[in-house]
PDB file of N, CA, C and O in Angstrom:
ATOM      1  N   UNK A1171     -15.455  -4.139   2.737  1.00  0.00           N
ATOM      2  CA  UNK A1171     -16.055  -3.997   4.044  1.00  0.00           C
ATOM      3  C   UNK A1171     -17.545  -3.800   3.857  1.00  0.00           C
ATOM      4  O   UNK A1171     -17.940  -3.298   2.806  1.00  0.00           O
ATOM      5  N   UNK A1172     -18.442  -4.179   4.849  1.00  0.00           N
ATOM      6  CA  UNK A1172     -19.901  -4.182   4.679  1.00  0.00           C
ATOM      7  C   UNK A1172     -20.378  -2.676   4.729  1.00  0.00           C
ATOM      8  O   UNK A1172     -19.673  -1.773   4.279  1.00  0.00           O
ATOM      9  N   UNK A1173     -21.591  -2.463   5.289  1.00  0.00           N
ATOM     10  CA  UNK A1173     -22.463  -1.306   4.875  1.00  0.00           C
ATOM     11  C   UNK A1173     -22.377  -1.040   6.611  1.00  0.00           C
ATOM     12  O   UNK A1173     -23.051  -1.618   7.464  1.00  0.00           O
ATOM     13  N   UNK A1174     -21.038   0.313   6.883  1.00  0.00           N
ATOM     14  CA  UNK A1174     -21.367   0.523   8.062  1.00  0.00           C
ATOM     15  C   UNK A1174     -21.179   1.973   8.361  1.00  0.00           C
ATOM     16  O   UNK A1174     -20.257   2.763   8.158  1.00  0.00           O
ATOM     17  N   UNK A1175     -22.103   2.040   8.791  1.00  0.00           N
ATOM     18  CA  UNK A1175     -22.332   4.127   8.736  1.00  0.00           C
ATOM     19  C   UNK A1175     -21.335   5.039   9.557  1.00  0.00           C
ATOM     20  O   UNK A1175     -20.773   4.757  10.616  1.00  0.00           O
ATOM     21  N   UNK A1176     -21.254   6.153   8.845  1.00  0.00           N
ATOM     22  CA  UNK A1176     -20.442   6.685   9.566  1.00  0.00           C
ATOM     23  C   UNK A1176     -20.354   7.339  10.869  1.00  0.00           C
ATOM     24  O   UNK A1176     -19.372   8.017  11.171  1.00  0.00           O
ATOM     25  N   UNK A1177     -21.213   7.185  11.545  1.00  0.00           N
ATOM     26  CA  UNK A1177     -21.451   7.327  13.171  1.00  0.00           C
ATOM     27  C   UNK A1177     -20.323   5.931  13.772  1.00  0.00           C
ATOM     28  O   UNK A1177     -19.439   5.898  14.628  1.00  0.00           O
ATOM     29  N   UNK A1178     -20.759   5.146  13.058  1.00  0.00           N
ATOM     30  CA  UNK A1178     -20.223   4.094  13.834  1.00  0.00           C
ATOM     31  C   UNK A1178     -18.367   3.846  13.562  1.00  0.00           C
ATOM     32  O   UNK A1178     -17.532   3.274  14.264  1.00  0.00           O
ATOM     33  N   UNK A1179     -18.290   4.302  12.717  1.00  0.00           N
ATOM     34  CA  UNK A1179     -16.910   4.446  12.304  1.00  0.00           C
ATOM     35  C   UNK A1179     -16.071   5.341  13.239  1.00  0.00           C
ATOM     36  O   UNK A1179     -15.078   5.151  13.941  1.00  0.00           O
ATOM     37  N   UNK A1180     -17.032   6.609  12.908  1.00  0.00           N
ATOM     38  CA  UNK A1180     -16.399   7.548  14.378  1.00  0.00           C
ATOM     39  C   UNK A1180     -16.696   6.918  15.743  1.00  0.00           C
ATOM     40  O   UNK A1180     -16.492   7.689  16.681  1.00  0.00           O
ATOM     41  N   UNK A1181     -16.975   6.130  15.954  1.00  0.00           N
ATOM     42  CA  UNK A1181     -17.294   5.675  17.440  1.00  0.00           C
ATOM     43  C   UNK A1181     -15.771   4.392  17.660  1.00  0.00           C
ATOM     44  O   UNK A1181     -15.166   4.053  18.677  1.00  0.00           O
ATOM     45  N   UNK A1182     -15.603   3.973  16.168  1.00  0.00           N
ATOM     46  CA  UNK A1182     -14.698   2.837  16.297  1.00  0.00           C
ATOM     47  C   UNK A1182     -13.091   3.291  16.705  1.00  0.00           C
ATOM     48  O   UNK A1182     -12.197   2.620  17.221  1.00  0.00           O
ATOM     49  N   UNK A1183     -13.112   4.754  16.240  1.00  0.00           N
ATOM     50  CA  UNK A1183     -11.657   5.292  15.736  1.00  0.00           C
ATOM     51  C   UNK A1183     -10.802   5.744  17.194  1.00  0.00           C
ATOM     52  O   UNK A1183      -9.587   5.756  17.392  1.00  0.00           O
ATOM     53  N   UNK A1184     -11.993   6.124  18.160  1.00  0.00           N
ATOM     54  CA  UNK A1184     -10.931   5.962  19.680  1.00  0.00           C
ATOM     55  C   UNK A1184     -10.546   4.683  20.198  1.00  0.00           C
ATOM     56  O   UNK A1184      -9.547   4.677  20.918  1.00  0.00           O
ATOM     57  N   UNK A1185     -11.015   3.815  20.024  1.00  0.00           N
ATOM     58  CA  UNK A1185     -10.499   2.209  19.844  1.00  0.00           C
ATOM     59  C   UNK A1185      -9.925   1.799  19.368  1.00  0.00           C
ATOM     60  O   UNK A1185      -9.391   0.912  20.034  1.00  0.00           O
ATOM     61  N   UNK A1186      -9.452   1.875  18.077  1.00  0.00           N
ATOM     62  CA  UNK A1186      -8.421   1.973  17.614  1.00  0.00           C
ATOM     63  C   UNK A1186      -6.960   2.417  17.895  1.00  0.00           C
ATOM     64  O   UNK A1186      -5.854   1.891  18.017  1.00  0.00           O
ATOM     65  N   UNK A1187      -7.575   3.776  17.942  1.00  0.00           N
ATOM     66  CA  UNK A1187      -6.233   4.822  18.518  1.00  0.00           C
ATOM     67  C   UNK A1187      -5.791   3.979  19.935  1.00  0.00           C
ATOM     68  O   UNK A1187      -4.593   4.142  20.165  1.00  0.00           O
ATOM     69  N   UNK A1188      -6.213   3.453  20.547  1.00  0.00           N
ATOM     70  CA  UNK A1188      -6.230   2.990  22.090  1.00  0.00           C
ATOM     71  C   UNK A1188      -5.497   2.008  21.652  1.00  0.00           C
ATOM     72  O   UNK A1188      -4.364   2.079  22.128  1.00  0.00           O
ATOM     73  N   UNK A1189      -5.672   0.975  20.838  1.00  0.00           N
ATOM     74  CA  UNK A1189      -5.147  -0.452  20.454  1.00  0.00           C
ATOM     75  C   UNK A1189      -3.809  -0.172  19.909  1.00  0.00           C
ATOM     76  O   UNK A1189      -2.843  -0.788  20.360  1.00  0.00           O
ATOM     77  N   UNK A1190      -3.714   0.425  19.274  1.00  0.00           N
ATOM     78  CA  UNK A1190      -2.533   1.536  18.453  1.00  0.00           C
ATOM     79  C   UNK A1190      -1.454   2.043  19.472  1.00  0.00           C
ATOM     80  O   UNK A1190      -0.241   2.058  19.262  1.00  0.00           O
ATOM     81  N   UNK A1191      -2.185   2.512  20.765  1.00  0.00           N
ATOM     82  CA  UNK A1191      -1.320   2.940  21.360  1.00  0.00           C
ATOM     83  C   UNK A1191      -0.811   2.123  22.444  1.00  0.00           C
ATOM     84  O   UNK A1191       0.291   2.322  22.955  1.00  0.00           O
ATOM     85  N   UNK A1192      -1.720   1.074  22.846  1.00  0.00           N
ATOM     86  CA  UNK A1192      -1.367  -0.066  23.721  1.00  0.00           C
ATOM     87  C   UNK A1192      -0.459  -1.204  22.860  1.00  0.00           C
ATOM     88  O   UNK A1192      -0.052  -2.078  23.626  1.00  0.00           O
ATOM     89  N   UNK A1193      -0.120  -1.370  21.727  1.00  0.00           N
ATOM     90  CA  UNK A1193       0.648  -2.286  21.053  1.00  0.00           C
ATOM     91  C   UNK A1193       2.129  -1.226  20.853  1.00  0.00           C
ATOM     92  O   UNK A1193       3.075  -1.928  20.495  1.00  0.00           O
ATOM     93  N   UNK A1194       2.342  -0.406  20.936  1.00  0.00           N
ATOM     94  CA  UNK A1194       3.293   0.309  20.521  1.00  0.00           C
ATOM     95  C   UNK A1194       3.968   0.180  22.076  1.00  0.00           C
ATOM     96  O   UNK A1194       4.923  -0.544  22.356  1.00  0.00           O
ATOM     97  N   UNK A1195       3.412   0.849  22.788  1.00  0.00           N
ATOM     98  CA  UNK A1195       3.822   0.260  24.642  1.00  0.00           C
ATOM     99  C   UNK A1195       4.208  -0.757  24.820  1.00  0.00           C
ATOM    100  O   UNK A1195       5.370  -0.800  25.223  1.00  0.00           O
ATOM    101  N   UNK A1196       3.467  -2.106  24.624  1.00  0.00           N
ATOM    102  CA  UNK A1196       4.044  -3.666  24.247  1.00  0.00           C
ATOM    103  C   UNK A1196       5.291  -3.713  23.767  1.00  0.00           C
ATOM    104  O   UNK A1196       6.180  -4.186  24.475  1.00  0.00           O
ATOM    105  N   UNK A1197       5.591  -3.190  22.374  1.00  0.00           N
ATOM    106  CA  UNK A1197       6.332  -3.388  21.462  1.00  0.00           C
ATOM    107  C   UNK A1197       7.820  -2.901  22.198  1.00  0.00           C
ATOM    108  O   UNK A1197       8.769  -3.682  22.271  1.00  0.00           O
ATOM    109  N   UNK A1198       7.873  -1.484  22.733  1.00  0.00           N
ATOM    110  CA  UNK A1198       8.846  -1.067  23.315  1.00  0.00           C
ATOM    111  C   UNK A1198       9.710  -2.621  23.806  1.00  0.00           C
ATOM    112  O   UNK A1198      10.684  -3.259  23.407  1.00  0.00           O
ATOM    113  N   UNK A1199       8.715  -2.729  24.862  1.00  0.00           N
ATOM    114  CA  UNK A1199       9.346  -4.120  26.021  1.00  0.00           C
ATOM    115  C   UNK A1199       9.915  -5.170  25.267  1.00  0.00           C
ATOM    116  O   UNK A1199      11.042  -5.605  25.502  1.00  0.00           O
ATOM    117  N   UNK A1200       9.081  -5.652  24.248  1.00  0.00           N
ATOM    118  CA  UNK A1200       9.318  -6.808  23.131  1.00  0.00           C
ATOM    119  C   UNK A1200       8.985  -6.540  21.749  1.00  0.00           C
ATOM    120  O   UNK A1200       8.048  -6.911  21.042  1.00  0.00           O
ATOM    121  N   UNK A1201      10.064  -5.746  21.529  1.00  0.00           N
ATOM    122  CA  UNK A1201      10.454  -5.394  19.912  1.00  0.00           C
ATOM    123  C   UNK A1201      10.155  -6.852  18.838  1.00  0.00           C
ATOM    124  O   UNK A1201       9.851  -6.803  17.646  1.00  0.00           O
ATOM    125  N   UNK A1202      10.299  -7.775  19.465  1.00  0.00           N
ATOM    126  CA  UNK A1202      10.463  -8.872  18.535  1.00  0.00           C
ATOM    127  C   UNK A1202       9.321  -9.375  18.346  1.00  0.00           C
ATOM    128  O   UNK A1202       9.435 -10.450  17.758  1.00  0.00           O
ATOM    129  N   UNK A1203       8.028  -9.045  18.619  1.00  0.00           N
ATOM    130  CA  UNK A1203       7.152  -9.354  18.954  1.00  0.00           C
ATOM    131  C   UNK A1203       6.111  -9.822  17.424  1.00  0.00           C
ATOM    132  O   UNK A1203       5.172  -9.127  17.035  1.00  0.00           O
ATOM    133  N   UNK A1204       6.498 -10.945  16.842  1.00  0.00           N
ATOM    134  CA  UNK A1204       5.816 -10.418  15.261  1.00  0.00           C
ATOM    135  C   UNK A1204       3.945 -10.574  15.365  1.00  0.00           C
ATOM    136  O   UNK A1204       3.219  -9.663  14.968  1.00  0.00           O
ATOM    137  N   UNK A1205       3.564 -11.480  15.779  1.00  0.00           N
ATOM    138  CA  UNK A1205       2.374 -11.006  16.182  1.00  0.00           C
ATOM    139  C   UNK A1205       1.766  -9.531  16.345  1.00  0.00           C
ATOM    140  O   UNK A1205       1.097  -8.911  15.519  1.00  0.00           O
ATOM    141  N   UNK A1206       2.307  -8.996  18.053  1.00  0.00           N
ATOM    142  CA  UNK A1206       1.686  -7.913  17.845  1.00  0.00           C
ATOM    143  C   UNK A1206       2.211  -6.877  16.953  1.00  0.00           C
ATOM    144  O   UNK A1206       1.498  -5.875  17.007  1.00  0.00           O
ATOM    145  N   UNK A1207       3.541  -6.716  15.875  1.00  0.00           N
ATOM    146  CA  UNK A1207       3.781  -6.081  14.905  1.00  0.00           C
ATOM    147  C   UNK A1207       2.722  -6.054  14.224  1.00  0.00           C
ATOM    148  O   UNK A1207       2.036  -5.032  14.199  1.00  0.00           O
ATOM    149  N   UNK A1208       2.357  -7.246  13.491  1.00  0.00           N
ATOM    150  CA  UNK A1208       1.239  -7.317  12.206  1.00  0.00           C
ATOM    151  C   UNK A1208      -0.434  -7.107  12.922  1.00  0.00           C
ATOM    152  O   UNK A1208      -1.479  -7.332  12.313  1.00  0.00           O
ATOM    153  N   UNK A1209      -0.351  -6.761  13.939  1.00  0.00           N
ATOM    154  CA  UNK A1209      -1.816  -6.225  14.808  1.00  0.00           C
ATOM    155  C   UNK A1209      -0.937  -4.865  14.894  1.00  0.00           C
ATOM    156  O   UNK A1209      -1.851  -4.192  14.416  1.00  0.00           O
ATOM    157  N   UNK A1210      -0.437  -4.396  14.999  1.00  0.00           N
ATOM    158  CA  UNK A1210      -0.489  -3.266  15.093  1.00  0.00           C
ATOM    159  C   UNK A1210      -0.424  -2.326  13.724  1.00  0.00           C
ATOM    160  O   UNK A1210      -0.932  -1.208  13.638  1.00  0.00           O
ATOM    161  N   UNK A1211       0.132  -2.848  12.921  1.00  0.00           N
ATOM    162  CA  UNK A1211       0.084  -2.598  11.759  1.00  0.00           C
ATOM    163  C   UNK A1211      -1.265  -2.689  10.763  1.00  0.00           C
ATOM    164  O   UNK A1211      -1.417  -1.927   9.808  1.00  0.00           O
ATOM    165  N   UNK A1212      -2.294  -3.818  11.163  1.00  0.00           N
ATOM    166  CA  UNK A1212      -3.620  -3.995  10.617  1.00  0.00           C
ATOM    167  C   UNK A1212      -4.208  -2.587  11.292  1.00  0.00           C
ATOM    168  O   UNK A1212      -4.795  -1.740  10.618  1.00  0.00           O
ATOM    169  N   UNK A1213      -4.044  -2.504  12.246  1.00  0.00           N
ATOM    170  CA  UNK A1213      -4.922  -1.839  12.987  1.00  0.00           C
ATOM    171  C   UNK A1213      -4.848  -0.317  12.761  1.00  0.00           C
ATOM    172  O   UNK A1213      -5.852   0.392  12.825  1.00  0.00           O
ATOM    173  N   UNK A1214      -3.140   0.335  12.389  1.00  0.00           N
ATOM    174  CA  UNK A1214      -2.968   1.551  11.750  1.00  0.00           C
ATOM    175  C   UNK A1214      -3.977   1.413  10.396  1.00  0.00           C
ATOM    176  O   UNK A1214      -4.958   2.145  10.270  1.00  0.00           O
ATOM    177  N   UNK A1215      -3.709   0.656   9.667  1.00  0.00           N
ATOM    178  CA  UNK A1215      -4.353   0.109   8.295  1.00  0.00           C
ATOM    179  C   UNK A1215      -6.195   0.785   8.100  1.00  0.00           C
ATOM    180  O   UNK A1215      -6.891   1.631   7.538  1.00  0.00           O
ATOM    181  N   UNK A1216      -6.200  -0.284   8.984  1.00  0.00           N
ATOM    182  CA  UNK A1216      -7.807   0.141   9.373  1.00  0.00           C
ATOM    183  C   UNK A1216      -8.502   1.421   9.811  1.00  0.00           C
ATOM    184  O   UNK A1216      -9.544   1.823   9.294  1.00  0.00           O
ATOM    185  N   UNK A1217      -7.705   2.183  11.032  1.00  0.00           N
ATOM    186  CA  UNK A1217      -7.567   3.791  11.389  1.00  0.00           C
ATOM    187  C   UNK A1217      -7.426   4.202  10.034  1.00  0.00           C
ATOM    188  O   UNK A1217      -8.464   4.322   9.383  1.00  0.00           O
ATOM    189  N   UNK A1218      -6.155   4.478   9.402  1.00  0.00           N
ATOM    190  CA  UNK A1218      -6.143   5.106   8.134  1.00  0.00           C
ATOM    191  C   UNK A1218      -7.808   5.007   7.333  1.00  0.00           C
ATOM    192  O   UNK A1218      -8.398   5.930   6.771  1.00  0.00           O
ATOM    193  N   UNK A1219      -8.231   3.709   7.498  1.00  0.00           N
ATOM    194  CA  UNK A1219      -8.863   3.555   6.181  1.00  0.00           C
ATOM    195  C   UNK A1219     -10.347   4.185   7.083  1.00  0.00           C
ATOM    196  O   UNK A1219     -10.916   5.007   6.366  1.00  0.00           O
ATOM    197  N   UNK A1220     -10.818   4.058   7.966  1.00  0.00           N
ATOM    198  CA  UNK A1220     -11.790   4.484   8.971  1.00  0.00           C
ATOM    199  C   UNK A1220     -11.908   5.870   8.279  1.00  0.00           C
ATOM    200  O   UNK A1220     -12.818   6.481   7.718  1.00  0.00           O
ATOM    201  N   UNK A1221     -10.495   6.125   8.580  1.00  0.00           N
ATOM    202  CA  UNK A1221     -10.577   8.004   8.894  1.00  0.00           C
ATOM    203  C   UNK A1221     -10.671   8.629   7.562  1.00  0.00           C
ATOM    204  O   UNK A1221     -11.104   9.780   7.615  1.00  0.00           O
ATOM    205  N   UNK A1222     -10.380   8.182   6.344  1.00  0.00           N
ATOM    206  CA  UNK A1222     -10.444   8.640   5.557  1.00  0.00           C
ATOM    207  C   UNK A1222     -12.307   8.417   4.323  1.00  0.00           C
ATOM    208  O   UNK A1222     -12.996   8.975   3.468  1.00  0.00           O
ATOM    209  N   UNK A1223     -12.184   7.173   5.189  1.00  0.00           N
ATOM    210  CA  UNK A1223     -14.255   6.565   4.742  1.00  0.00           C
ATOM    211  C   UNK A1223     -15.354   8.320   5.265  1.00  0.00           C
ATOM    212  O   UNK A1223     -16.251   8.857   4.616  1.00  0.00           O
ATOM    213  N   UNK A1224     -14.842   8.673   6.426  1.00  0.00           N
ATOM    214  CA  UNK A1224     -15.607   9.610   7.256  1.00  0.00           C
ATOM    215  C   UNK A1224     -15.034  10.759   6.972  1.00  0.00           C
ATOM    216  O   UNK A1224     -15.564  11.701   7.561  1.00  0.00           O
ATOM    217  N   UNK A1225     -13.719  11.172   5.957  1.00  0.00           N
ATOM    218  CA  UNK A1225     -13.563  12.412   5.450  1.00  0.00           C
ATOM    219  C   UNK A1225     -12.830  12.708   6.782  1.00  0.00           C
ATOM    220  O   UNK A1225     -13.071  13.870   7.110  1.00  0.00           O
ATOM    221  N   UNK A1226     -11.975  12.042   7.720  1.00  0.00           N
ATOM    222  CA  UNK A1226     -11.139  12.729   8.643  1.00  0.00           C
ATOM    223  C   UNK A1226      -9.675  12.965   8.742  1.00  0.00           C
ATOM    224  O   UNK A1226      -8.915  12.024   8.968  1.00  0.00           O
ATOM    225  N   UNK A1227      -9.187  14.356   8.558  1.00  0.00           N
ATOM    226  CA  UNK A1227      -7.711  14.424   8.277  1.00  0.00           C
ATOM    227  C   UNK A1227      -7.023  14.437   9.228  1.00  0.00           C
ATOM    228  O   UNK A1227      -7.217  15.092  10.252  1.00  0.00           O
ATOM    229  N   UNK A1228      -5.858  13.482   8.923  1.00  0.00           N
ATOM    230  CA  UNK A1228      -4.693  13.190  10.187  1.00  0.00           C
ATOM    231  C   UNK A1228      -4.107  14.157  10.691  1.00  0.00           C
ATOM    232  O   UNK A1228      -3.280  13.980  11.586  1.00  0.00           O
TER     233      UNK A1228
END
């Protein structure tokens, strides 16, 4: 990943959480959904990796 500071990381991580929580809502309705599975799954991926770049515990 490029050179991106950690202000901006914390700014990214309620967006995330939001995307995270709007694909899981989706998913309920259409479990089968493999698309938004593997987006929702990048996107935990990325949170994890966000939160831990900025020293933030789950």
């Amino acid at each position: 990943m490029g050179l991106i500071m950690p202000d901006e990381l914390k700014k990214m991580i309620p967006v995330l959480e939001e995307n995270i929580s709007l694909a899981k809502s989706v998913l309920e309705k259409d479990p089968n959904n493999k698309e938004l599975q593997s987006l929702l799954k990048s996107q935990k991926e990325m949170l994890k990796e966000y939160k831990e770049r900025i020293g933030v515990e789950e």
